[in-house]
Short mmCIF file of C-alpha atoms in Angstrom, two decimals:
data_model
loop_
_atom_site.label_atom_id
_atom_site.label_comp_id
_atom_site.label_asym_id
_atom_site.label_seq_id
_atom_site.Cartn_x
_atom_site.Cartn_y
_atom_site.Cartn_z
CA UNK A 11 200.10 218.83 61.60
CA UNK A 12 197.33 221.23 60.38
CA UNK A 13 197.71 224.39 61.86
CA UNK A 14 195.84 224.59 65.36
CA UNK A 15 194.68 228.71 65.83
CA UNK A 16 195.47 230.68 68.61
CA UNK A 17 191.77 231.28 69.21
CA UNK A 18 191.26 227.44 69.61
CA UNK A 19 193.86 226.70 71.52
CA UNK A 20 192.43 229.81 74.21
CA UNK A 21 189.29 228.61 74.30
CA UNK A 22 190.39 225.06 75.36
CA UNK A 23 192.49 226.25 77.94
CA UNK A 24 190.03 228.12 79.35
CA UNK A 25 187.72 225.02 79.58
CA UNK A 26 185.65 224.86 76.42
CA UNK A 27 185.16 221.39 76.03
CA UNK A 28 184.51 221.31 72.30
CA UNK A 29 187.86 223.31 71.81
CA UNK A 30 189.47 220.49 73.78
CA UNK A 31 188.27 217.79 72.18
CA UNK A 32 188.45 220.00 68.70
CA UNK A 33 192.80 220.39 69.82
CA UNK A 34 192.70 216.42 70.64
CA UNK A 35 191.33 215.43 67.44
CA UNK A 36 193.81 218.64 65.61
CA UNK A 37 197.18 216.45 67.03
CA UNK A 38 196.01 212.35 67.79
CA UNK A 39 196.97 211.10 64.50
CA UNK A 40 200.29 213.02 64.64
CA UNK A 41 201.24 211.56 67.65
CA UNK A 42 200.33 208.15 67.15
CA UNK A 43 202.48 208.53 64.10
CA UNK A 44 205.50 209.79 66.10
CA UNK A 45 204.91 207.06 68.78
CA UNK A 46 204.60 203.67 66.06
CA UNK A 47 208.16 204.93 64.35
CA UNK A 48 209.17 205.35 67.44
CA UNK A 49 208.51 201.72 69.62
CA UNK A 50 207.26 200.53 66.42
CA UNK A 51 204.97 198.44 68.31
CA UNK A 52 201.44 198.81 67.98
CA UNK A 53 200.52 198.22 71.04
CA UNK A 54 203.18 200.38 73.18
CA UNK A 55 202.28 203.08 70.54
CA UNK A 56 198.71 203.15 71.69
CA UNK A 57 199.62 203.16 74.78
CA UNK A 58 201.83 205.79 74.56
CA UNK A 59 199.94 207.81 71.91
CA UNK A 60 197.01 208.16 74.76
CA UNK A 61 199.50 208.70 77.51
CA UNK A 62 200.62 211.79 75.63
CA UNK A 63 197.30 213.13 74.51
CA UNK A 64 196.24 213.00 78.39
CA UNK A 65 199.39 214.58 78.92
CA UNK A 66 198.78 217.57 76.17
CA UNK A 67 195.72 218.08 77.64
CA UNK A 68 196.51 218.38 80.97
CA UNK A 69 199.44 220.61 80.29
CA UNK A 70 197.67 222.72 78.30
CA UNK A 71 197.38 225.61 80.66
CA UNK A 72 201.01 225.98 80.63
CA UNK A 73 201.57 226.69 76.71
CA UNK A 74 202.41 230.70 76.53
CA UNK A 75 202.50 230.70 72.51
CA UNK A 76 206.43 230.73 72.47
CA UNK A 77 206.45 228.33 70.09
CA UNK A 78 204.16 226.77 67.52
CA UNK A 79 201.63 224.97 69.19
CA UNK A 80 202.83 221.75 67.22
CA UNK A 81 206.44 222.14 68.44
CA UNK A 82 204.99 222.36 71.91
CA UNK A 83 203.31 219.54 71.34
CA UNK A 84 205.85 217.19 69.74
CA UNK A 85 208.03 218.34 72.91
CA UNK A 86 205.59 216.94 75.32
CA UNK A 87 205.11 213.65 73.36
CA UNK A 88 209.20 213.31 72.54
CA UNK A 89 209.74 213.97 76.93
CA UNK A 90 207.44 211.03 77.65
CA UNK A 91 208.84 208.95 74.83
CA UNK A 92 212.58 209.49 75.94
CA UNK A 93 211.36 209.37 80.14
CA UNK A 94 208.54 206.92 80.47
CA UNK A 95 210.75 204.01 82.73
CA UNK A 96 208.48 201.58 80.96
CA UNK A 97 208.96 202.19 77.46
CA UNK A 98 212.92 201.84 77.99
CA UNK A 99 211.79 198.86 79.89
CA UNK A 100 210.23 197.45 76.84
CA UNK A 101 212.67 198.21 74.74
CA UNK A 102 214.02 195.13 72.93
CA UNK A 103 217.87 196.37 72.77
CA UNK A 104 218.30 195.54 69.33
CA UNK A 105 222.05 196.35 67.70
CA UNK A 106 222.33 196.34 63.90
CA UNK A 107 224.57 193.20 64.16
CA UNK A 108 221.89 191.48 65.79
CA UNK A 109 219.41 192.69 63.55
CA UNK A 110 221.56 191.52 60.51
CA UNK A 111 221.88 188.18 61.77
CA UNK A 112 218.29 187.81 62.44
CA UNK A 113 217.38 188.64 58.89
CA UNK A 114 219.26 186.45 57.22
CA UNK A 115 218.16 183.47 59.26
CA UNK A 116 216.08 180.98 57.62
CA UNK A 117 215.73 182.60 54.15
CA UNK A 118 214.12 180.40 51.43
CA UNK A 119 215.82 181.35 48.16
CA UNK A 120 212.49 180.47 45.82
CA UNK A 121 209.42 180.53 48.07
CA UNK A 122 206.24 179.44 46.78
CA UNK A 123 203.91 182.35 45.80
CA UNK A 124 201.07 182.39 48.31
CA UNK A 125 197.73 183.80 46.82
CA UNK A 126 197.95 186.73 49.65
CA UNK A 127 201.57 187.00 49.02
CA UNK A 128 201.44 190.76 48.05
CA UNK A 129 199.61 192.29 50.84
CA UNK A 130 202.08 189.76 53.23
CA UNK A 131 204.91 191.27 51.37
CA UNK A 132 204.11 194.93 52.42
CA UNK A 133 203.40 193.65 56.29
CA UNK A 134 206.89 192.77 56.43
CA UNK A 135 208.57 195.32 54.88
CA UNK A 136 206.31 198.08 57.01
CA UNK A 137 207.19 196.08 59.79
CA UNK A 138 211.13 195.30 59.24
CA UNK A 139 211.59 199.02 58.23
CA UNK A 140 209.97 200.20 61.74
CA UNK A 141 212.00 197.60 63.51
CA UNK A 142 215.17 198.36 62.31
CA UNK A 143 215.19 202.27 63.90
CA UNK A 144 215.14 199.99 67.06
CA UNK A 145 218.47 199.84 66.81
CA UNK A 146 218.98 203.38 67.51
CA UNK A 147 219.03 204.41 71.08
CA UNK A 148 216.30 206.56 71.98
CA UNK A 149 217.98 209.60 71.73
CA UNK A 150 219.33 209.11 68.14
CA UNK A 151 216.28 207.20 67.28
CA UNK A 152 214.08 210.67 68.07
CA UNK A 153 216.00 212.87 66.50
CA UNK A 154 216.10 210.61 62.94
CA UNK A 155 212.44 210.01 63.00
CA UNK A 156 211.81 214.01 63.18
CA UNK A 157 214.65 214.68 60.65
CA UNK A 158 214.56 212.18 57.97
CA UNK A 159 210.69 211.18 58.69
CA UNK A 160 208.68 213.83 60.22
CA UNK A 161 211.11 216.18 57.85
CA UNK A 162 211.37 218.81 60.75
CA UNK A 163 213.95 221.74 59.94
CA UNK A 164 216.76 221.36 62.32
CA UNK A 165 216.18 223.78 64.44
CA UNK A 166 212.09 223.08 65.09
CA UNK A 167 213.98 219.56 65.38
CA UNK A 168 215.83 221.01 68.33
CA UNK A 169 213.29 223.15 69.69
CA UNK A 170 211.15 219.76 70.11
CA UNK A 171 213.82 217.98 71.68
CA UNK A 172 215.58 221.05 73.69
CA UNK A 173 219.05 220.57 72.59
CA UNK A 174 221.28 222.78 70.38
CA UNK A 175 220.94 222.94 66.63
CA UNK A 176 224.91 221.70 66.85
CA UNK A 177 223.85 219.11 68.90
CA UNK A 178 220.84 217.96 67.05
CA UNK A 179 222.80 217.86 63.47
CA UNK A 180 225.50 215.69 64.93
CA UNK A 181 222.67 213.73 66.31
CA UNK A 182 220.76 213.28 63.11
CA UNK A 183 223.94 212.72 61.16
CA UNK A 184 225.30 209.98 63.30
CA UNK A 185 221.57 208.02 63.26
CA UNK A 186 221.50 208.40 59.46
CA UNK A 187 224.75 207.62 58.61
CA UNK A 188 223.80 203.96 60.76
CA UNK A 189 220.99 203.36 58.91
CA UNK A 190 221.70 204.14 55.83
CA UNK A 191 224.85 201.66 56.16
CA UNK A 192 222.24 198.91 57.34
CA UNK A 193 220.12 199.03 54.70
CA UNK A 194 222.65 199.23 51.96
CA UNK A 195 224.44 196.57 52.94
CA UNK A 196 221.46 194.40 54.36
CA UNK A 197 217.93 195.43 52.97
CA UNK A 198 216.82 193.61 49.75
CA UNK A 199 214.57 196.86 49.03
CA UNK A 200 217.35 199.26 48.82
CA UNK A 201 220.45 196.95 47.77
CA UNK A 202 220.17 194.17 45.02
CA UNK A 203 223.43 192.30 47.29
CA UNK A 204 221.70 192.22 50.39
CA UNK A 205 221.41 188.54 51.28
CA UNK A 206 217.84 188.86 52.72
CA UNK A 207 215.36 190.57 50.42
CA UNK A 208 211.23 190.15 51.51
CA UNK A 209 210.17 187.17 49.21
CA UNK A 210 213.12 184.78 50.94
CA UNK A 211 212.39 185.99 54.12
CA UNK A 212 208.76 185.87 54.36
CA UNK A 213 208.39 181.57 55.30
CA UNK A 214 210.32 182.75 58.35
CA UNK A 215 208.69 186.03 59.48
CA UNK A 216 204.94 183.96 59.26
CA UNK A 217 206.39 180.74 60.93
CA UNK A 218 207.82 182.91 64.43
CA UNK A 219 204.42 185.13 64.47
CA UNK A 220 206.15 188.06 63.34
CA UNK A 221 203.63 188.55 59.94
CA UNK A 222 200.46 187.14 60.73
CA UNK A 223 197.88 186.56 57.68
CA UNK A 224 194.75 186.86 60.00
CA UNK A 225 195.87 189.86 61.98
CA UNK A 226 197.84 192.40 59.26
CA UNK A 227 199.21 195.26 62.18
CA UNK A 228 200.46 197.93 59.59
CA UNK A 229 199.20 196.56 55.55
CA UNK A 230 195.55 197.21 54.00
CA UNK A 231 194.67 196.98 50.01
CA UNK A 232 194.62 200.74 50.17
CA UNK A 233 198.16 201.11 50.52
CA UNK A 234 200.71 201.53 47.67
CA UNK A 235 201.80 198.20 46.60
CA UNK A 236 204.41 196.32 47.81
CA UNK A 237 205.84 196.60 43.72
CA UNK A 238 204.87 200.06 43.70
CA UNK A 239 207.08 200.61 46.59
CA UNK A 240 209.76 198.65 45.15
CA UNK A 241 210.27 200.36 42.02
CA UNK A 242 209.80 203.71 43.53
CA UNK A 243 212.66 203.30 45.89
CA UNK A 244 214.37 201.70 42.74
CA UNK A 245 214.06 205.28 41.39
CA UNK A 246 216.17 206.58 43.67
CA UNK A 247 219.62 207.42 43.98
CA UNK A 248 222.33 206.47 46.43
CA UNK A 249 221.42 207.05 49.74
CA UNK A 250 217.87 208.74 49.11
CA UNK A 251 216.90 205.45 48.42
CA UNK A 252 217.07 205.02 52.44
CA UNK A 253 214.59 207.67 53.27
CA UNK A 254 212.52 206.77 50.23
CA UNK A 255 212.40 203.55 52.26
CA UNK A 256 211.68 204.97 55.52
CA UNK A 257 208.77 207.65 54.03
CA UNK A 258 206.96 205.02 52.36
CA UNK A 259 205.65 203.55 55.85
CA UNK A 260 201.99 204.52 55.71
CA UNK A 261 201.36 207.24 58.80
CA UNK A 262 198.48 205.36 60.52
CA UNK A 263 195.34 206.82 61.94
CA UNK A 264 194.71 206.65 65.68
CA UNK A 265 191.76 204.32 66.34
CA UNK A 266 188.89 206.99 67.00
CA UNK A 267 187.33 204.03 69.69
CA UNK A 268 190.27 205.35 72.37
CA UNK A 269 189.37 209.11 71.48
CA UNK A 270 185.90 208.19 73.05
CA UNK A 271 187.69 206.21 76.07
CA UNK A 272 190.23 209.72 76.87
CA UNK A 273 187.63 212.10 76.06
CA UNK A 274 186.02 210.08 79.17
CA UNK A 275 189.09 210.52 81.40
CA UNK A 276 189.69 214.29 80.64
CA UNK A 277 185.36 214.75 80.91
CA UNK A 278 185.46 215.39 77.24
CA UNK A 279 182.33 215.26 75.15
CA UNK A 280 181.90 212.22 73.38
#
């Protein structure tokens, strides 16, 4: 997150719309990028991504400068993530078992190429790396996305989620060590052994909705291939080849339409 100043930050709380809606625009993309690794679905993230921003907002008055301003705000946004009734609601409970077992159902060993194939190819994998920190609980699924994603130090980490730095380590280290074991064993990406890699699993993925070719959710022509990504996780070694994995989901932007529809409910300029 670039740097928000001090100045900004008291001028919006002390009601200066532009330095609101200059702090809004500062930390929106950050915490629609938080939200999709965390619910990984587009539509709860955007959701929750303007949930939070209202919530910034309207909290503002209460940040003292104790902290960074972007650990303050990642502490707001990771409080509604973990408490929001709804969200938990939503959740889809997914284990790793299940998620193994899912994956390797209805592979096709030799699809035929489609002419869209490539840009199909990276909508899955975006989408089946996202979905697999679902099988994290909430608590272990924060604290690996601001770790091994968001590449917070471990004590900002724990700061943002107001635990110990003992507590957040053994957090982190017990998420990581899970998915790192998933995707070893089960993740065609990472390991050459895994029964379902993206080519065989593809048929599947389109035929129950989950990759749609007229409605892409996560893949655009702009993006590094789905080769590219390939052979640069390829380059890595052992287990770095999990977070190369995990870093090479695109951070998306948050659709600047909903700025104009919360800059409405807070009375921003628009």
């Amino acid at each position: 997150m670039k740097a928000i100043s001090n100045e900004l930050i008291a001028a919006a709380q002390a009601g200066d719309q532009s330095a609101l809606e200059a702090v809004l625009i500062g930390i929106q993309d950050k915490m629609y990028h938080l939200s999709m690794r965390v619910l990984a679905n587009p539509d709860d993230a955007l959701e929750a991504t303007q949930e939070i921003l209202i919530l910034i907002l309207t909290k503002l008055s209460t940040f003292r400068g104790e902290s960074a301003f972007s650990t303050w705000a990642y502490r707001v946004a990771s409080n509604h993530l973990l408490g929001a009734k709804k969200l938990r609601d939503r959740d889809p409970g997914l284990t790793f078992d299940l998620f193994k077992a899912d994956l390797e159902t209805g592979l096709v060993a030799d699809p035929p190429a489609a002419p869209d194939e490539a840009l199909m190819l990276n909508e899955l994998r975006i989408s089946c790396t996202m979905a697999m920190l679902l099988c994290l609980d909430f608590n272990h699924r924060l604290a690996y996305v601001l770790g091994d994603i968001l590449e917070f130090d471990h004590v900002e980490a724990a700061a943002i989620l107001e635990i110990t730095s003992d507590n957040y380590r053994k957090r982190l280290s017990r998420a990581r060590k899970d998915v790192i074991a998933f995707t070893s064993t089960s993740c065609g990406v990472v390991s050459k052994t895994a029964k379902c890699n993206c080519r065989s699993r593809l048929p599947a993925a389109i035929a129950a909705g989950r990759v749609r070719r007229d409605d892409l959710a996560h893949a655009d022509a702009r993006q590094p291939s789905y080769q590219e990504v390939v052979a640069d996780v390829e380059t890595m070694v052992g287990d770095l080849k999990t977070l190369k994995l995990q870093r090479s989901v695109p951070e998306p932007a948050f659709p600047q339409n909903l700025l104009a529809q919360i800059a409405g409910i807070v009375s921003l300029p628009h």
